[in-house]
mmCIF file of N, CA and C in Angstrom:
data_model
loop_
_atom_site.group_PDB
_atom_site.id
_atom_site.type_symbol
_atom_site.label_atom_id
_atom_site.label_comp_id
_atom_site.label_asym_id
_atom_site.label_seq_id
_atom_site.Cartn_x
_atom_site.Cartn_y
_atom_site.Cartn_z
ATOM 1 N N UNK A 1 -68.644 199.191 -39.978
ATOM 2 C CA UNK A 1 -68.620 199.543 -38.571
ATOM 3 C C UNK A 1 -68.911 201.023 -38.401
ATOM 4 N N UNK A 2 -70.008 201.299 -37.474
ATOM 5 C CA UNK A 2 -69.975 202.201 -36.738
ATOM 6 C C UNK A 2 -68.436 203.853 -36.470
ATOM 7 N N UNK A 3 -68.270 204.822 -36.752
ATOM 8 C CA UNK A 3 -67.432 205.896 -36.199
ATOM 9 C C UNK A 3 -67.924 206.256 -35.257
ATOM 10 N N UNK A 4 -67.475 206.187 -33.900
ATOM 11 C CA UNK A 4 -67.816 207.470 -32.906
ATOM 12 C C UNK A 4 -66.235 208.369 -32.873
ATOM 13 N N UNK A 5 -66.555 209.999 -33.028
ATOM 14 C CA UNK A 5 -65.418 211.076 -32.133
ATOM 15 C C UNK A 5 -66.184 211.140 -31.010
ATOM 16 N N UNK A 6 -65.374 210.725 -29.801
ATOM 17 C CA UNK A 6 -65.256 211.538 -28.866
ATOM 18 C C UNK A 6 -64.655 212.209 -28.026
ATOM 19 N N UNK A 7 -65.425 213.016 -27.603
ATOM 20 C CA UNK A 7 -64.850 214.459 -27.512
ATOM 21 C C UNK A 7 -65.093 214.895 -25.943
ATOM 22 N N UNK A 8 -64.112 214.162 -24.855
ATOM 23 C CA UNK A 8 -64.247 214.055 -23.336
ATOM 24 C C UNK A 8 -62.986 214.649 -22.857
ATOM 25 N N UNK A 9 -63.029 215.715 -22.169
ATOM 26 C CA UNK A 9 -61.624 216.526 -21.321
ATOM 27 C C UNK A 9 -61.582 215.328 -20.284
ATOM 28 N N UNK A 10 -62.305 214.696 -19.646
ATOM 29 C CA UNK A 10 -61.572 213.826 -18.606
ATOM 30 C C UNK A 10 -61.052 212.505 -18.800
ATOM 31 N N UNK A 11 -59.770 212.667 -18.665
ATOM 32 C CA UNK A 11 -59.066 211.086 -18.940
ATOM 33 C C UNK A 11 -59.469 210.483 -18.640
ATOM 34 N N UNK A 12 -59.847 210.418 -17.429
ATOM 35 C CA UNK A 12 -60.537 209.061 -16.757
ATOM 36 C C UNK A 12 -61.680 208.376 -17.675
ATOM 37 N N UNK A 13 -62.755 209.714 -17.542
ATOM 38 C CA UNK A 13 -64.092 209.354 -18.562
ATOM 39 C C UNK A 13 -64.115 208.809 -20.209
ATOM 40 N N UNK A 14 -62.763 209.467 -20.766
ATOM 41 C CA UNK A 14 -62.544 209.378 -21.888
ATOM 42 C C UNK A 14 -62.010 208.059 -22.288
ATOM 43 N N UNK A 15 -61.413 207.612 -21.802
ATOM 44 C CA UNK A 15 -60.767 206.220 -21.208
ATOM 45 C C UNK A 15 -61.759 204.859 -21.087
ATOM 46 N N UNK A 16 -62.263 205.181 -20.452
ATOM 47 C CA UNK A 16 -63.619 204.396 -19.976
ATOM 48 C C UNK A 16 -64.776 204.327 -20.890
ATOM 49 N N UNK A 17 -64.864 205.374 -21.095
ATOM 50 C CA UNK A 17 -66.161 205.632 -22.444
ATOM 51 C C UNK A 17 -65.510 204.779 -23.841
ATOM 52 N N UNK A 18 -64.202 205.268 -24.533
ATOM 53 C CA UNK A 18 -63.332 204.742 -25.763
ATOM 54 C C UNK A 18 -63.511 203.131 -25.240
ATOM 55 N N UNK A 19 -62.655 202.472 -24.098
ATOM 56 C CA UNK A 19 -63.058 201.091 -23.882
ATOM 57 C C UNK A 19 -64.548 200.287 -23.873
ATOM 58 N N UNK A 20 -65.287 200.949 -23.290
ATOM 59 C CA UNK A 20 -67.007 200.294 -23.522
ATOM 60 C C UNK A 20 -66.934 200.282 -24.894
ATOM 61 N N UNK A 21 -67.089 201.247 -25.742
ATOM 62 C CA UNK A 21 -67.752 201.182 -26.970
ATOM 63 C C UNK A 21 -66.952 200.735 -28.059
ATOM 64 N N UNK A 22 -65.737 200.248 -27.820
ATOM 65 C CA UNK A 22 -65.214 199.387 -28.251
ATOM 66 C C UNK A 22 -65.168 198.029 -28.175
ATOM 67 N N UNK A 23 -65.644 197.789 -26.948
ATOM 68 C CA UNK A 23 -65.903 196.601 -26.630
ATOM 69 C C UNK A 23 -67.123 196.158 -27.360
ATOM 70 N N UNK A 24 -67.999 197.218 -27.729
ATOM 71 C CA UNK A 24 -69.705 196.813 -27.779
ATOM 72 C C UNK A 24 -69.953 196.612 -29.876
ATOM 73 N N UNK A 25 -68.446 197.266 -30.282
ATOM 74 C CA UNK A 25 -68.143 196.675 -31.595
ATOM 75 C C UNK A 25 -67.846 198.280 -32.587
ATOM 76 N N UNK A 26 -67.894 199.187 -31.409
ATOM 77 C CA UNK A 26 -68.046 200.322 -32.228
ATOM 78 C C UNK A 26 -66.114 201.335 -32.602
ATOM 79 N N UNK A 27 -65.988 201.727 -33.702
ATOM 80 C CA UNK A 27 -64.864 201.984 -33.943
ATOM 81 C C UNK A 27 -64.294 203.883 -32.960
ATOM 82 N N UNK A 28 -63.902 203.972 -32.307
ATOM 83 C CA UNK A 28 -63.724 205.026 -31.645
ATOM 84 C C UNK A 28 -62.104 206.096 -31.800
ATOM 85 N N UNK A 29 -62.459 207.032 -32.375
ATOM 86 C CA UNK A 29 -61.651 207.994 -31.719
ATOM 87 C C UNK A 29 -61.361 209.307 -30.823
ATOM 88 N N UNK A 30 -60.813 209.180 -29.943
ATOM 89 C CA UNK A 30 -61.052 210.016 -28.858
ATOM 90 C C UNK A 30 -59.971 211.670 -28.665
ATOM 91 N N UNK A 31 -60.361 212.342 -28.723
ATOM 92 C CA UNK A 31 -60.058 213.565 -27.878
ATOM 93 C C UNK A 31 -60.291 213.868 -26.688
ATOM 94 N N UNK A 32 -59.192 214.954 -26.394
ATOM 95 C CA UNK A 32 -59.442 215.952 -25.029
ATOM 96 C C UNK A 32 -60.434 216.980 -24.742
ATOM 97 N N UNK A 33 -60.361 217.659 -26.192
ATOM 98 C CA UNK A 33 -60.993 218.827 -26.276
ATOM 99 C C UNK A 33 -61.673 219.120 -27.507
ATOM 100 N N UNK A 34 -62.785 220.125 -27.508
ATOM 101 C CA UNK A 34 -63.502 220.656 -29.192
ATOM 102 C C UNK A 34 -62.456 220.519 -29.900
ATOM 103 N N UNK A 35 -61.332 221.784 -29.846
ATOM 104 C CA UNK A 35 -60.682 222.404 -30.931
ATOM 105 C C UNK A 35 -59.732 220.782 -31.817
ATOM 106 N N UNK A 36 -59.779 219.658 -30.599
ATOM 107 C CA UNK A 36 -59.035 218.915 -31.052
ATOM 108 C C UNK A 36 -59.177 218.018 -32.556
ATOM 109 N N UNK A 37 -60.857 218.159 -32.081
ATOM 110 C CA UNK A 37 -62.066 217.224 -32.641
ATOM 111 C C UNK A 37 -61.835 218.052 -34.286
ATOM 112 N N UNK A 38 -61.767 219.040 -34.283
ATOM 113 C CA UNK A 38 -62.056 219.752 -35.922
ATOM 114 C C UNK A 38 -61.265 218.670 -36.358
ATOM 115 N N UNK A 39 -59.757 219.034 -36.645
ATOM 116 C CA UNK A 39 -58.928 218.595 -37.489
ATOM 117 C C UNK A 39 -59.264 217.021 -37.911
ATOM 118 N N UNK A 40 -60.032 216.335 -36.939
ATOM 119 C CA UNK A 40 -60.244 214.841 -37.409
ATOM 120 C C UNK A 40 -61.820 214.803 -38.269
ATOM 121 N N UNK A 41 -62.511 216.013 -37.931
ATOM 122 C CA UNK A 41 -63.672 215.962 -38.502
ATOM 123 C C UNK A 41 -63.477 216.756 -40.283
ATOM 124 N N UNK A 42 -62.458 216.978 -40.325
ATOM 125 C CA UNK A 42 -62.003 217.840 -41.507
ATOM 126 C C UNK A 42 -61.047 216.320 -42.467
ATOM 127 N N UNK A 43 -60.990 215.917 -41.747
ATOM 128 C CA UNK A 43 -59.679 214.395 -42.290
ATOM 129 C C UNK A 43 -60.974 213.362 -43.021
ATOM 130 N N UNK A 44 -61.598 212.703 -41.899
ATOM 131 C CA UNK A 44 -62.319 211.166 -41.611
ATOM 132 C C UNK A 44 -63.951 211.703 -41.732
ATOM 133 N N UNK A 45 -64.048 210.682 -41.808
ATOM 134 C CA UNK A 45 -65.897 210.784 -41.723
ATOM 135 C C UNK A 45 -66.175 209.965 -40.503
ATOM 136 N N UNK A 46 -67.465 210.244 -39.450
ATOM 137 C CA UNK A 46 -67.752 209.662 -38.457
ATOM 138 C C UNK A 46 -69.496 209.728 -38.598
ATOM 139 N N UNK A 47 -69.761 208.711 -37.868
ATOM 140 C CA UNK A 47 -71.334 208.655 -37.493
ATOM 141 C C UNK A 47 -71.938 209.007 -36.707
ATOM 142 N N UNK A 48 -71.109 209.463 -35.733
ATOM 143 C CA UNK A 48 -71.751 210.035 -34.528
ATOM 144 C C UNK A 48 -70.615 210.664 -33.736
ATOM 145 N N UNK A 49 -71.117 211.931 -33.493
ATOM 146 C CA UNK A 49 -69.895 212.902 -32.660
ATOM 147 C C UNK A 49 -70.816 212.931 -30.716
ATOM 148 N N UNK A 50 -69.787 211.993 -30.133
ATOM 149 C CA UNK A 50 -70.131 211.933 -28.765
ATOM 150 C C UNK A 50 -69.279 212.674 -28.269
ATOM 151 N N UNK A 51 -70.355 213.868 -27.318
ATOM 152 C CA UNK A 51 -69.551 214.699 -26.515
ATOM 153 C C UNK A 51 -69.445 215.024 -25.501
ATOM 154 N N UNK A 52 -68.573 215.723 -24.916
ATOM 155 C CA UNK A 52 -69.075 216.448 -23.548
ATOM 156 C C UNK A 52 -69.580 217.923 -23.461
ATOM 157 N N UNK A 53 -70.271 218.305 -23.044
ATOM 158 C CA UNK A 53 -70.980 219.519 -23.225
ATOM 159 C C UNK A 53 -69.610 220.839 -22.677
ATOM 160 N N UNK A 54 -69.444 220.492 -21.380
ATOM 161 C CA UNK A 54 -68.477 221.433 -20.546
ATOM 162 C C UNK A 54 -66.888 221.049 -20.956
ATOM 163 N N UNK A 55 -66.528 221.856 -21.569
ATOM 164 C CA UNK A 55 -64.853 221.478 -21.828
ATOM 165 C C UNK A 55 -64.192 222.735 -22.284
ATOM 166 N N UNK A 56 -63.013 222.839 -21.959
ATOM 167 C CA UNK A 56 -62.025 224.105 -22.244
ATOM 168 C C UNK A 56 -61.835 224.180 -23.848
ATOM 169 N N UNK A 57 -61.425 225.827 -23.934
ATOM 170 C CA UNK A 57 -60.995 226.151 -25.252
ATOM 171 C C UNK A 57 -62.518 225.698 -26.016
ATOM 172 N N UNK A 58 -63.340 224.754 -26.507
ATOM 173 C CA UNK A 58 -64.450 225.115 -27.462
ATOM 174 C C UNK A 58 -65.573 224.129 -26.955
ATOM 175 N N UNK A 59 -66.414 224.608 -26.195
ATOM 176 C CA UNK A 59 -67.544 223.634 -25.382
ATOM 177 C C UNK A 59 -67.936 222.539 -26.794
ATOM 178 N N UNK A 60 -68.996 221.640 -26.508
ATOM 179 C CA UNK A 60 -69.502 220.536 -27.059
ATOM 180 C C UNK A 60 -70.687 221.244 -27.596
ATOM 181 N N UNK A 61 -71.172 222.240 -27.177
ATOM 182 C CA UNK A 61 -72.073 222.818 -27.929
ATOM 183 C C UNK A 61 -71.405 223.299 -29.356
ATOM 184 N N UNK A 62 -70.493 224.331 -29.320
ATOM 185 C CA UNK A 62 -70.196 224.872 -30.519
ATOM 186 C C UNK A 62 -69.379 223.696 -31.221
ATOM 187 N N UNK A 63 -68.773 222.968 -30.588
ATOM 188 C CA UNK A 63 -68.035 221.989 -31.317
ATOM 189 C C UNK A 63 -69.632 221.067 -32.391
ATOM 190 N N UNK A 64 -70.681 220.886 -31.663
ATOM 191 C CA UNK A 64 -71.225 220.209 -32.398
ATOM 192 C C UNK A 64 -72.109 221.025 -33.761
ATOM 193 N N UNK A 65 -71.958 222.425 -33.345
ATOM 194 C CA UNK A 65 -72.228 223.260 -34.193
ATOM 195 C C UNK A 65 -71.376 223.492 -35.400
ATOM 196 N N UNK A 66 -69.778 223.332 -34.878
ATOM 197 C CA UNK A 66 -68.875 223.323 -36.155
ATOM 198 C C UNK A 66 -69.460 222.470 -36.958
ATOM 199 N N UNK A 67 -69.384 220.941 -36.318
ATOM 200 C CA UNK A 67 -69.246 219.633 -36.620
ATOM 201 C C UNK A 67 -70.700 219.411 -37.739
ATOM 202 N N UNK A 68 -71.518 220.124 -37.202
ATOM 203 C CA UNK A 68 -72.803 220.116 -38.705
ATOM 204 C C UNK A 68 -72.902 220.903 -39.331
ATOM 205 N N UNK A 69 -72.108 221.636 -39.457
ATOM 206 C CA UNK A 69 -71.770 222.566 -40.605
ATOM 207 C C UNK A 69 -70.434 221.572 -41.827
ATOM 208 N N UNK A 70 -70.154 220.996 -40.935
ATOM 209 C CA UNK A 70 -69.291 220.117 -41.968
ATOM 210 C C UNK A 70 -69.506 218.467 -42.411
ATOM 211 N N UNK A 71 -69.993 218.513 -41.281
ATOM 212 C CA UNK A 71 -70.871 217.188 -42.048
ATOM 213 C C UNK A 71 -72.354 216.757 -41.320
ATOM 214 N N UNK A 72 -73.282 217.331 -42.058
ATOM 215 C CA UNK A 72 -74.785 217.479 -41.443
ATOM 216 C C UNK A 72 -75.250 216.464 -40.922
ATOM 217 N N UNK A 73 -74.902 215.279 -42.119
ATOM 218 C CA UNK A 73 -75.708 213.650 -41.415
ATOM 219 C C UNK A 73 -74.990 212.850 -40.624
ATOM 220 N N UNK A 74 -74.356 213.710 -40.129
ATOM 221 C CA UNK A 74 -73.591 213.046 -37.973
ATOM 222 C C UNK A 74 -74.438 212.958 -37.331
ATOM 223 N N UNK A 75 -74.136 212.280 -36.489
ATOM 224 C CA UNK A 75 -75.697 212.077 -35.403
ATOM 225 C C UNK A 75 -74.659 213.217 -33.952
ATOM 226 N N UNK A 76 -75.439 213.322 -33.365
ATOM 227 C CA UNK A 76 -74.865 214.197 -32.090
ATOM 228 C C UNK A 76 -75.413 213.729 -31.285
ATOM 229 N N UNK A 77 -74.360 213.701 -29.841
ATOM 230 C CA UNK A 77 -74.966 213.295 -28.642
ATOM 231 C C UNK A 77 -74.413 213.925 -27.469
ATOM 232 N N UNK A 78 -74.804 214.312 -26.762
ATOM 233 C CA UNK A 78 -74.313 215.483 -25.711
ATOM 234 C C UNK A 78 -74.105 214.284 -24.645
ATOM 235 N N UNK A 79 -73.236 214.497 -23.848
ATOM 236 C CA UNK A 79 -72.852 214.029 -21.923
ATOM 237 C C UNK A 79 -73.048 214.977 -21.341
ATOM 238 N N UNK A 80 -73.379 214.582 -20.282
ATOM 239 C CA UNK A 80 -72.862 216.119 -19.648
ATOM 240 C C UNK A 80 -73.420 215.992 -18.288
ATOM 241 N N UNK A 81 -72.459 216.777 -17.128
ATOM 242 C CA UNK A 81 -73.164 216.449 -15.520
ATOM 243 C C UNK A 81 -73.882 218.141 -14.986
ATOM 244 N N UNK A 82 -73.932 218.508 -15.900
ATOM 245 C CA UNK A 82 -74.542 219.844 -15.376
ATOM 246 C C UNK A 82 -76.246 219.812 -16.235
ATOM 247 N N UNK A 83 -77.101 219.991 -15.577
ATOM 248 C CA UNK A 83 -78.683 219.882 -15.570
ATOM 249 C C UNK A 83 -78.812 221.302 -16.275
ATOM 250 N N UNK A 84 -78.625 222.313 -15.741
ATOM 251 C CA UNK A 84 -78.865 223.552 -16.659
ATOM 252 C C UNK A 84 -78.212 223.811 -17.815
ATOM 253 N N UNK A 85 -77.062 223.222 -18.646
ATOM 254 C CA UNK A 85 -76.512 223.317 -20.002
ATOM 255 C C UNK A 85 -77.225 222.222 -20.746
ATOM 256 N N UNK A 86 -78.029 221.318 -20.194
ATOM 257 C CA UNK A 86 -78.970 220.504 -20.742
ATOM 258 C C UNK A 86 -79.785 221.053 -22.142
ATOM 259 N N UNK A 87 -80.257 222.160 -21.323
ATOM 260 C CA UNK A 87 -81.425 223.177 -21.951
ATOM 261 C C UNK A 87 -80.799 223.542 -22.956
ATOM 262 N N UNK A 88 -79.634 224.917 -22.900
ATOM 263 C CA UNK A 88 -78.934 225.121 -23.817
ATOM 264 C C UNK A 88 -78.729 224.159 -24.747
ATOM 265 N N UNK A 89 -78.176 222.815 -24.597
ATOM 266 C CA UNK A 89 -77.883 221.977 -25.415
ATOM 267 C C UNK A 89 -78.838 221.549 -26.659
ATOM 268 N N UNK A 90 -79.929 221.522 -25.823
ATOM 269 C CA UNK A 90 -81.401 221.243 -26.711
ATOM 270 C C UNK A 90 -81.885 222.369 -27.734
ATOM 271 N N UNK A 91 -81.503 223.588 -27.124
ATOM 272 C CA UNK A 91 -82.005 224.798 -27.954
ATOM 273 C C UNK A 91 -80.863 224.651 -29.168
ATOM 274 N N UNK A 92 -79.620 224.753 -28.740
ATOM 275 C CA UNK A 92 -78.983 224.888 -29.846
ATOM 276 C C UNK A 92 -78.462 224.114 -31.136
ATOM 277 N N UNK A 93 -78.906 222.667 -30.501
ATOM 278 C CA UNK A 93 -78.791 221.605 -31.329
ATOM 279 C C UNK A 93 -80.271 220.750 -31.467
ATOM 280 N N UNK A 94 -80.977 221.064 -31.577
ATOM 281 C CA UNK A 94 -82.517 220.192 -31.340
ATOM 282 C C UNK A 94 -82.272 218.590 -31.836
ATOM 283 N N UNK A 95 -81.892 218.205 -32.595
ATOM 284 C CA UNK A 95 -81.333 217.036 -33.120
ATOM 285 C C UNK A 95 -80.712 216.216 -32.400
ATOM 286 N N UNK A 96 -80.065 216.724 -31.293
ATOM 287 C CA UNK A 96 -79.035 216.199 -30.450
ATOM 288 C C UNK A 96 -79.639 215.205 -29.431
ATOM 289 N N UNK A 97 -79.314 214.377 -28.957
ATOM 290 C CA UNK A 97 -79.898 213.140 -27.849
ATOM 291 C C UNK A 97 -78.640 213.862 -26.888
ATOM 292 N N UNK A 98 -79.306 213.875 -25.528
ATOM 293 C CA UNK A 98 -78.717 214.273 -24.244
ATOM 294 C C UNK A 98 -78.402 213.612 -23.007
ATOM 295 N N UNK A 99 -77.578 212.836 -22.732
ATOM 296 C CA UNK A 99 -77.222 211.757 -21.785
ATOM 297 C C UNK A 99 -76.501 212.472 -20.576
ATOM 298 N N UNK A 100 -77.198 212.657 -19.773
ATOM 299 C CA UNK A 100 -76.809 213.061 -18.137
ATOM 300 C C UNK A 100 -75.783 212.261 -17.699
ATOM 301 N N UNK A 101 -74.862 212.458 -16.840
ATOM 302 C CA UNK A 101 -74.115 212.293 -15.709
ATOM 303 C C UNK A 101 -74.604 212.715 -14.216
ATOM 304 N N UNK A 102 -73.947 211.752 -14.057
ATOM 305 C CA UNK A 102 -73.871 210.030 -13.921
ATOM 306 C C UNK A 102 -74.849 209.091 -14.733
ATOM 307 N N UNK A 103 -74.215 208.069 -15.926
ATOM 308 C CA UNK A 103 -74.940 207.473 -16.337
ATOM 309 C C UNK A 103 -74.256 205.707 -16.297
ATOM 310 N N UNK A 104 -75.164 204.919 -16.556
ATOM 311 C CA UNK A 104 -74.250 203.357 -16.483
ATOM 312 C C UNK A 104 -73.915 203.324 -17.965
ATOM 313 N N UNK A 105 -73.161 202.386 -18.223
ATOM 314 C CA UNK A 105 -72.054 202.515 -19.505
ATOM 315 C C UNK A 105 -73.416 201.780 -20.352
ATOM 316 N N UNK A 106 -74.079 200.882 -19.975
ATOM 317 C CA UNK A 106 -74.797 199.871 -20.607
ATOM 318 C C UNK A 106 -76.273 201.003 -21.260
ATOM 319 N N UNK A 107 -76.631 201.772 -20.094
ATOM 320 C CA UNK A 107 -77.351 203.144 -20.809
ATOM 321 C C UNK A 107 -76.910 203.180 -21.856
ATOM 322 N N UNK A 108 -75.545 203.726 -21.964
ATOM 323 C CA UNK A 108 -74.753 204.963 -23.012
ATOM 324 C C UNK A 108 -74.841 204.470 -24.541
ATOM 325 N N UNK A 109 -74.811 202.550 -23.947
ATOM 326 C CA UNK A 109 -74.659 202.033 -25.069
ATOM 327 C C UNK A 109 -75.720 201.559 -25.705
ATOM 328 N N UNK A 110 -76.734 201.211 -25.105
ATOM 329 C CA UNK A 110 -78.232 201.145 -25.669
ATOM 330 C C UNK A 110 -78.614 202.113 -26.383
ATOM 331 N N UNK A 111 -78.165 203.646 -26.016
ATOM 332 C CA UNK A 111 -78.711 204.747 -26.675
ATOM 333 C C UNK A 111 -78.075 204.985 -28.015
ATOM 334 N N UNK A 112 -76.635 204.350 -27.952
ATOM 335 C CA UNK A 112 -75.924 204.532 -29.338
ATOM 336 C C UNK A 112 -76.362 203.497 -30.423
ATOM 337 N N UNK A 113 -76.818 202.686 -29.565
ATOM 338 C CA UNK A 113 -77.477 201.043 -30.323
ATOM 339 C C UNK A 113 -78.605 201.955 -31.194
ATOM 340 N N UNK A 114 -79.533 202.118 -30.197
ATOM 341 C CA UNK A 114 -80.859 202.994 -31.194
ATOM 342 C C UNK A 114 -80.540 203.798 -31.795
ATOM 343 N N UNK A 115 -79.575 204.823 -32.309
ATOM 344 C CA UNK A 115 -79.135 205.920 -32.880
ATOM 345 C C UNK A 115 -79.078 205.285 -33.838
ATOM 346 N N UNK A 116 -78.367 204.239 -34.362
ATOM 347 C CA UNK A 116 -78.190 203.628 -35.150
ATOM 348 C C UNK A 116 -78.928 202.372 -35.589
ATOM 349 N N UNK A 117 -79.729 201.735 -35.224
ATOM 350 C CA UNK A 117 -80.825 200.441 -35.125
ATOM 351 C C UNK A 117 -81.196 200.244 -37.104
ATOM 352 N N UNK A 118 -82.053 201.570 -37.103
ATOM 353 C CA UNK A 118 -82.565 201.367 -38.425
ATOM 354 C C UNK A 118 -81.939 201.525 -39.631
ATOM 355 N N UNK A 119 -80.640 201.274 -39.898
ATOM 356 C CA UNK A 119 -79.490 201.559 -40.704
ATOM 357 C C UNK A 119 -78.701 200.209 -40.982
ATOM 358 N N UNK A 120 -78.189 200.119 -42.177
ATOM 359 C CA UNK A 120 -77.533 199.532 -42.713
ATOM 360 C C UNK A 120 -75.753 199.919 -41.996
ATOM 361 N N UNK A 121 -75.038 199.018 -41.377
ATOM 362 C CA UNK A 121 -73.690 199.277 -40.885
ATOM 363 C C UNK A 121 -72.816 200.050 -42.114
ATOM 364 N N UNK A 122 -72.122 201.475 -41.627
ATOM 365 C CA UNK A 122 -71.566 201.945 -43.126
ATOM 366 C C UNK A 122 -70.061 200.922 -43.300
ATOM 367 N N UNK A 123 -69.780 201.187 -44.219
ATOM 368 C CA UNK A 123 -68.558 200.607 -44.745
ATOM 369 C C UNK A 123 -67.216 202.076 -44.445
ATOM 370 N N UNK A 124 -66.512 201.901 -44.215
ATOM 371 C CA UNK A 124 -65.737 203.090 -44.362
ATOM 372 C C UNK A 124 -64.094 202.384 -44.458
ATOM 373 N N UNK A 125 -63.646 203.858 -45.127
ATOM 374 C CA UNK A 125 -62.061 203.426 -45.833
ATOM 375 C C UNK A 125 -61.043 203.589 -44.963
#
């Protein structure tokens, strides 16, 4: 199975996002914030670090910057409802896939589908 961290300051969103992609078969753990995200990215191995771009204490940018410095072959995926940190996002992570807000859940999850399509499901402990 599939790892997603994600990494959403809004309960609501975070909530909602952890339930879809659980539903859709994928294994999820969720945070509030960047700084929260290290300590699990320092523990576990994940396949994909889903984030939010705008969040207190350590944006989704640098968080995803920690996050490939410690483990390179994560996939990254930015959220985010602001159009101009878009850019930023792209410059600083080029690798990164960028999913706007407002998006439908069935989007979110097609895009995580293809992230992963041409791969063998990992096994993890």
């Amino acid at each position: 199975m599939y790892r997603i961290l994600l990494a959403e300051d809004d309960n609501v969103m975070r909530e909602y996002l952890t339930r879809a992609l659980e539903r859709s078969g994928y294994v999820v753990s969720a945070v509030d914030r960047g700084t929260a995200a290290i300590p699990l990215l320092e523990a576990e191995s994940f396949d994909l670090l889903l984030t939010d771009i705008v969040m207190p204490e350590m944006d989704g940018i640098e968080l995803a910057q920690r996050a490939g410095e410690m483990a390179p072959d994560m996939r990254v995926m930015f959220i985010t409802g602001f159009a101009a940190v878009t850019l930023k996002a792209g410059k600083a992570v080029p690798h990164a896939r960028v999913l706007s807000k407002p998006f439908h859940l069935r989007d979110l999850v097609l895009e995580i589908d293809r992230l992963f399509e041409s791969e063998t499901v990992p096994t993890h402990n």
